[in-house]
Each structure stands twice: as structure tokens, then as C-alpha cells.
Tab-separated table of C-alpha atoms in Angstrom:
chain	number	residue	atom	x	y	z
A	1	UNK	CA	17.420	-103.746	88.929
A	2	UNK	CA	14.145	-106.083	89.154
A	3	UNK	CA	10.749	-104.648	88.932
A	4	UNK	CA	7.435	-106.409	89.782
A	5	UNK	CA	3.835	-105.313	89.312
A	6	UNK	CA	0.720	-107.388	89.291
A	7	UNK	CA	-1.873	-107.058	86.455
A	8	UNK	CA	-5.542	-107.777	86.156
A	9	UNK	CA	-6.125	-111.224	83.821
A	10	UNK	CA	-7.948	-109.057	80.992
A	11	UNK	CA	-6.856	-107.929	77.673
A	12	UNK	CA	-8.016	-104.578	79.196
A	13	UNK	CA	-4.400	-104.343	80.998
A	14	UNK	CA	-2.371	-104.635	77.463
A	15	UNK	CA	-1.937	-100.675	77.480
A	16	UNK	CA	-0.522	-100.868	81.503
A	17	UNK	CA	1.735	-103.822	80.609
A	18	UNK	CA	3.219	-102.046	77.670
A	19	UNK	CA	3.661	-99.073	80.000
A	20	UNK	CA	5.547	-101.042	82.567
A	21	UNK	CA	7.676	-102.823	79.992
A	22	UNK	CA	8.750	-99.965	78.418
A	23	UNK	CA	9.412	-97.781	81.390
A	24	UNK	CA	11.851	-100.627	82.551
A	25	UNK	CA	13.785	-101.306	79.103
A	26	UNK	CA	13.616	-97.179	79.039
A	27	UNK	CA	15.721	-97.103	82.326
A	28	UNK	CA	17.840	-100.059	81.084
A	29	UNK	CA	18.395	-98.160	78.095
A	30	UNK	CA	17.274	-100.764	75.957
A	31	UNK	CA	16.135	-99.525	72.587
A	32	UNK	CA	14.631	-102.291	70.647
A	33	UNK	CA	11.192	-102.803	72.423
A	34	UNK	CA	9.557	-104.130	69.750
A	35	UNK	CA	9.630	-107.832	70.601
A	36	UNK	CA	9.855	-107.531	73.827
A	37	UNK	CA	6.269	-106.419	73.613
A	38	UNK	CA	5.488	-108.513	71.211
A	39	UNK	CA	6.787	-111.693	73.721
A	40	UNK	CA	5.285	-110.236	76.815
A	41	UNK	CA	1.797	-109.869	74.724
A	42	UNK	CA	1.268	-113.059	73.322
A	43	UNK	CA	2.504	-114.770	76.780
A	44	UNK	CA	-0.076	-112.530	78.585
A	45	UNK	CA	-2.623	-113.046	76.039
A	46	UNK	CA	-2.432	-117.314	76.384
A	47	UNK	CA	-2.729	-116.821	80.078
A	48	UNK	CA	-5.550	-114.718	79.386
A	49	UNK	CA	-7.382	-116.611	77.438
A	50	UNK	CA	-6.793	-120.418	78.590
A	51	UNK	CA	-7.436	-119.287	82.188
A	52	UNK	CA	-9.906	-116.451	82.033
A	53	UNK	CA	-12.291	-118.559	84.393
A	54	UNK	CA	-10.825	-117.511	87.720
A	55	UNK	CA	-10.045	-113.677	88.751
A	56	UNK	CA	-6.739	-113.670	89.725
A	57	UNK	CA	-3.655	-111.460	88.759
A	58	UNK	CA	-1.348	-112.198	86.501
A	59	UNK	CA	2.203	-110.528	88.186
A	60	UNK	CA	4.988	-109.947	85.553
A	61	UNK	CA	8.554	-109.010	86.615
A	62	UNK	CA	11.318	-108.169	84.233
A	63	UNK	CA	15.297	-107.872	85.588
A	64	UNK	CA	18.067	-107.084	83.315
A	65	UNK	CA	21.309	-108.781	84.748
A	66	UNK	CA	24.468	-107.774	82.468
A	67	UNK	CA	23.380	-108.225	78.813
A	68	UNK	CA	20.067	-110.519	79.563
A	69	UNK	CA	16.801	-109.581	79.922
A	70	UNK	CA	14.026	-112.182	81.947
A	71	UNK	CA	10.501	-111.876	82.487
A	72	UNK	CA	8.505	-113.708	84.219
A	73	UNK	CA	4.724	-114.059	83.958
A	74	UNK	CA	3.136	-115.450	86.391
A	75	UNK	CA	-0.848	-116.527	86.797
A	76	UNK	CA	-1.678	-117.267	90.029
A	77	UNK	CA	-4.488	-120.045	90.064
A	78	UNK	CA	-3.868	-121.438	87.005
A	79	UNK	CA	-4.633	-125.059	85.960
A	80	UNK	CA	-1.180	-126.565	84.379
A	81	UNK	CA	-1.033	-125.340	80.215
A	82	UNK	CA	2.919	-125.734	79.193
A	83	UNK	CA	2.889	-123.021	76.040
A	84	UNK	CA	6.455	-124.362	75.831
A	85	UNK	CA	4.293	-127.457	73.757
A	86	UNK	CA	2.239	-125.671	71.907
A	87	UNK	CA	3.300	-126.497	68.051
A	88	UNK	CA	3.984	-123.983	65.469
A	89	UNK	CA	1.334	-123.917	62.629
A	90	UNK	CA	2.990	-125.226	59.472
A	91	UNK	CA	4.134	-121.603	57.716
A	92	UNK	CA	5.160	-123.145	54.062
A	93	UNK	CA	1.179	-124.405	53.212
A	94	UNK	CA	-0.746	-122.892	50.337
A	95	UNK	CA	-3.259	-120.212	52.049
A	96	UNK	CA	-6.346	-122.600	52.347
A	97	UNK	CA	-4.622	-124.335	54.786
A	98	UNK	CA	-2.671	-122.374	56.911
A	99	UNK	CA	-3.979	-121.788	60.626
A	100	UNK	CA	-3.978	-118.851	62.881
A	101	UNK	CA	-2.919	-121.056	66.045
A	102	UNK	CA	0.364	-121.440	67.484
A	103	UNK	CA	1.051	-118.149	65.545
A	104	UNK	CA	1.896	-115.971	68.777
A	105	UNK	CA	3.978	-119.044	70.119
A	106	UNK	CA	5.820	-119.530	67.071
A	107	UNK	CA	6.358	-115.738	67.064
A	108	UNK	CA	7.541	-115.516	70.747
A	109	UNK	CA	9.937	-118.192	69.938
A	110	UNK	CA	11.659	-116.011	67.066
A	111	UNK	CA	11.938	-113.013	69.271
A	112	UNK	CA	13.709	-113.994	72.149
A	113	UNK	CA	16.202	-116.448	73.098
A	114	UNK	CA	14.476	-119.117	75.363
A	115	UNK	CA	10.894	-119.699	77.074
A	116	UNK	CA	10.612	-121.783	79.753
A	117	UNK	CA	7.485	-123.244	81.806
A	118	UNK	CA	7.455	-124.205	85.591
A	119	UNK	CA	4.004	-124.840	87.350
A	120	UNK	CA	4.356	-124.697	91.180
A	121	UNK	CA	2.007	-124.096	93.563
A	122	UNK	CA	-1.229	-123.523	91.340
A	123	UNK	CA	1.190	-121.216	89.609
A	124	UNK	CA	1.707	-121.370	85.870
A	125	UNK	CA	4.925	-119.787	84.792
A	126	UNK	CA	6.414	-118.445	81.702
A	127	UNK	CA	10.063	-117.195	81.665
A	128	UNK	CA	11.659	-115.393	78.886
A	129	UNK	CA	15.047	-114.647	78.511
A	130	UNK	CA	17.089	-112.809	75.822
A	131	UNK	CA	20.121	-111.877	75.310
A	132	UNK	CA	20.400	-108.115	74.298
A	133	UNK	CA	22.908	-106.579	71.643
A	134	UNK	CA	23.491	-103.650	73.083
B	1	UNK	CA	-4.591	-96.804	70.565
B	2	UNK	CA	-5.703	-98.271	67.567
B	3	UNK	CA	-7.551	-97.051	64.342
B	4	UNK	CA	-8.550	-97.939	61.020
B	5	UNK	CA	-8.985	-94.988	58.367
B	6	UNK	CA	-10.657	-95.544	55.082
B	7	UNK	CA	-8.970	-93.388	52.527
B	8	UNK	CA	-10.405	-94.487	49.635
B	9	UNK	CA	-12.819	-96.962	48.135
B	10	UNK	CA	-10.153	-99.593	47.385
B	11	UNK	CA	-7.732	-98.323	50.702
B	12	UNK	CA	-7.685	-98.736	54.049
B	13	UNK	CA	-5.193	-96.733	56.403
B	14	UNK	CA	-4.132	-98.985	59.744
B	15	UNK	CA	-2.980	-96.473	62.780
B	16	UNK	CA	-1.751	-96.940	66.017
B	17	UNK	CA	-0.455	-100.629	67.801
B	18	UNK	CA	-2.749	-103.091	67.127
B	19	UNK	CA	-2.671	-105.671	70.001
B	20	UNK	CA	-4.934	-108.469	71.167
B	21	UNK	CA	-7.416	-105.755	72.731
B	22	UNK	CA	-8.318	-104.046	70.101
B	23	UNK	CA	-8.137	-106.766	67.556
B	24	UNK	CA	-12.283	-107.482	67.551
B	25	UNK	CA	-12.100	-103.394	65.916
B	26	UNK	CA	-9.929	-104.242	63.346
B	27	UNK	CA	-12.044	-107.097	62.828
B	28	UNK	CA	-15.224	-105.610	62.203
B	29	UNK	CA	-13.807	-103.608	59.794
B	30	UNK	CA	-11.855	-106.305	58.083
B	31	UNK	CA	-15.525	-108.405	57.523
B	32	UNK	CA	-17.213	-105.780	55.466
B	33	UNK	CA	-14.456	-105.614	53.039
B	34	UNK	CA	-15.773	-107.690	50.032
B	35	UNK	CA	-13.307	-106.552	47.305
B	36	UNK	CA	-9.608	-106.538	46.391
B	37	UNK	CA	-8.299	-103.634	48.946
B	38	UNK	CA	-4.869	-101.972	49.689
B	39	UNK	CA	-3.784	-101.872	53.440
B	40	UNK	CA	-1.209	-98.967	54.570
B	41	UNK	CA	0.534	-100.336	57.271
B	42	UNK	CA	2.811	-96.766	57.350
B	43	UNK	CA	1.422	-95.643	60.422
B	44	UNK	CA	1.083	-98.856	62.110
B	45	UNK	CA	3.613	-99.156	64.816
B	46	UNK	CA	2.746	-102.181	66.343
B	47	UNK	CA	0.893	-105.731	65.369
B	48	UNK	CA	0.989	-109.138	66.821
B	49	UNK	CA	-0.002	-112.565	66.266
B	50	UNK	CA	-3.967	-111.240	67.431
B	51	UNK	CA	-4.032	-108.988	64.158
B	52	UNK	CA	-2.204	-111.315	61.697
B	53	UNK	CA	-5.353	-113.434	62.657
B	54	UNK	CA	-7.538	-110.618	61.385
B	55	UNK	CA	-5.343	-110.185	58.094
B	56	UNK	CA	-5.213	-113.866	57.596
B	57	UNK	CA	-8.719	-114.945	57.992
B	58	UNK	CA	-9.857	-111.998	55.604
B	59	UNK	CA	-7.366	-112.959	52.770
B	60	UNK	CA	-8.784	-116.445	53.129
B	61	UNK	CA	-11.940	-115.058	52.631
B	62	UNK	CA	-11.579	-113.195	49.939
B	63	UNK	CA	-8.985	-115.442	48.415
B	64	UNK	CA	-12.489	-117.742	47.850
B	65	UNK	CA	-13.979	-114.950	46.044
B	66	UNK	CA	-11.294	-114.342	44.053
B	67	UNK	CA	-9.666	-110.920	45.820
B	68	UNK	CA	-6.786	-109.997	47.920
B	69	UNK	CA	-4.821	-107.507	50.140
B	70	UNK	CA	-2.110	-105.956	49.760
B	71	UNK	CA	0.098	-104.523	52.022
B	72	UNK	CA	2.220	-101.021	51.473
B	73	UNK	CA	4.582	-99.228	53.254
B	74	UNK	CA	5.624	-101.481	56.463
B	75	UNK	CA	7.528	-100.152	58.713
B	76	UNK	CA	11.104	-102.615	58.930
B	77	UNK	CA	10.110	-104.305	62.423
B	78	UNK	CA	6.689	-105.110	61.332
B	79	UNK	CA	7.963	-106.399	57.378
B	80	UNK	CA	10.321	-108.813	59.605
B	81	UNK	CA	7.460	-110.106	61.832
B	82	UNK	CA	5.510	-110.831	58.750
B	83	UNK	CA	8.480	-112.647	57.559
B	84	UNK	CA	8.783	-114.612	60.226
B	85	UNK	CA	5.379	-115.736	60.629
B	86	UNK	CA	5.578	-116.655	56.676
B	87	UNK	CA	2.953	-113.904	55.780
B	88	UNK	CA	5.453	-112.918	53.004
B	89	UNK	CA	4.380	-115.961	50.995
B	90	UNK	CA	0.210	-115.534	51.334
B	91	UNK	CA	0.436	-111.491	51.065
B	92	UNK	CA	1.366	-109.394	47.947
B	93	UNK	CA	3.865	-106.461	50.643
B	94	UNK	CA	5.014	-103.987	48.657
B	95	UNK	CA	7.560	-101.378	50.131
């Protein structure tokens, strides 16, 4: 089962793609949303706001095939930003220096099993994939 | 949705999911807090990296002056997200 839906490029639509995530996983029966959310946000988010100068959609489909789960987020338009790259802050620094960036990256990374990055066509790609326990 | 609730002058109550959209609320409400102040995180069901940004730019602030947060009654997804984003090491969490 594969489901597609296309989303306008605003923080605005968090609420609509946590609806459409959840209604999937809900069918899939797959009970631990939490960072599936979380990996969907912080993808959506970047996209968001390292391309928030042109209007297009960003589309997100999510197919569970056996035991793994991939999403794909896709912004249409999109000049060429591998997230794959971004680095991690450095976590074991005394407060003063830690930094907020890389953060959701980092995060994404620790949630699910692999993200890839393909840009094709003007289209920037993320794909997560995970592996679900139950 | 997403609220903050003060309960008391040294408490603060965080509701709801807090995701990237309605980080700017928490915030504004973070930058007026100018003292040491407890955070319940009981009712919060949802945070990402858009809200640890919050948390973490206030407890730098009022690291400088001397003050802190500290966080109460996390709800076991959310204490391992802090984990992993090494918040347990820059935040007094207690259960």
C-alpha cells in the first residue's frame, strides 16, 4: 500500500502532514509514530526553510513493503541542498558552545535507519527508510 | 496544538506537540523568563529539534545570568530524544 499527497511548502501544513502520516502507519498498524514524525518534520522543515523562495509543493509518499517503512519527500523546484551532508553539532561541549544546527539532522539520523538524497529534474529528494519491529 | 501554562511563579506547564510551527509561541514565552524556572514536560506529547532550539538558547541565556531549567516529568519518548540530542548533559531532567 503506497500513499501520495502533495503539501503546501509552509510550516502551516505540519498539522496535515502529521495527519497523513499517521492515518497511513494507523492502517499499517504501526504503533510507534513518534519518530516517524519526528523524521518526516525536520525533513519537511529543511525543505521549508532552505527553499522557501519559490511556491511549489512539497509531495510526500510513504509505502510500507514487509517490515520497512519509506518516505519520500519531494520539493519540486528546488535548487540542489544534500541534508545527507549536513554535520551533526558536536553534543559532548560545555553549554556555551553547543549549537542548535544540525540538531534535526542529527536527530533524523537516530530515528530511522537510512536517509538518502537524489536531485533529478529540479527535484530535491529525501528518502527515509526504517526498518519496523513489529 | 500547542500551549504553554504558567502554574506558578517559578513553573511553567508545556501542553500539546510542539513542532516547528508553533515554535516562535514557545519562544516568546521562553524570552521573558529571567529566573531559575521548572518546565513540566508531563503533558507534552511531542517536541522536535525546532523546540530544543527554544530550550537551548534560553538555558544559554540564563546560564550567563547565573539560572537554569529544569525539566520534570518527561514522558519516555521525549526523555530518549533529549538523550539523544545530548540535552541530558546541559539540563538538570528529573523524572
Amino acid at each position: 500500500m503506497r500513499r501520495e499527497k502533495s503539501f503546501t511548502k509552509n510550516l502551516s501544513s505540519l498539522d496535515e502532514v502529521f495527519a497523513f502520516i499517521s492515518t497511513y502507519l494507523q492502517h499499517a498498524n504501526v504503533t510507534d509514530v513518534f519518530p516517524i514524525h519526528l523524521a518526516v518534520e525536520e525533513i519537511f522543515a529543511n525543505m521549508v526553510r532552505y527553499n522557501s523562495q519559490n511556491f511549489s509543493d512539497i509531495v510526500i509518499s510513504i509505502e510500507k513493503s514487509g517490515k520497512t517503512l519509506r518516505i519520500h519527500l519531494s520539493d519540486e523546484q528546488a535548487e540542489p541542498f544534500d541534508v545527507t551532508k549536513v554535520k551533526s553539532p558536536e553534543l559532548n561541549v560545555p553549554l556555551p558552545q553547543r549549537k542548535v544546527g544540525g540538531l534535526g539532522l542529527h536527530l533524523v539520523k537516530q530515528f530511522v535507519d537510512q536517509v538518502y538524497y537524489e536531485y533529478e529534474n529540479h527535484h530535491s529528494i529525501v528518502i527515509l527508510t526504517k526498518t519496523l519491529e513489529t | 496544538m500547542f500551549h504553554i501554562e504558567k502554574t506558578s511563579s517559578e513553573e511553567v506547564a508545556l501542553i500539546g506537540r510542539l513542532d516547528a510551527a508553533q515554535a516562535e509561541i514557545a519562544r516568546q514565552t521562553f524570552n521573558t523568563i529571567q529566573s531559575t524556572m521548572t518546565v513540566d514536560f508531563q503533558q507534552l506529547d511531542y517536541i522536535s529539534s525546532a523546540g530544543l532550539g527554544v530550550l537551548l538558547m534560553t538555558q544559554k541565556r540564563l546560564n550567563d545570568i547565573g539560572h537554569s531549567l529544569k525539566l520534570i516529568h518527561m514522558q519516555r519518548h521525549i526523555r530518549d530524544l533529549f538523550t539523544f540530542a545530548g540535552f541530558d548533559q546541559i539540563f538538570l531532567i528529573e523524572p
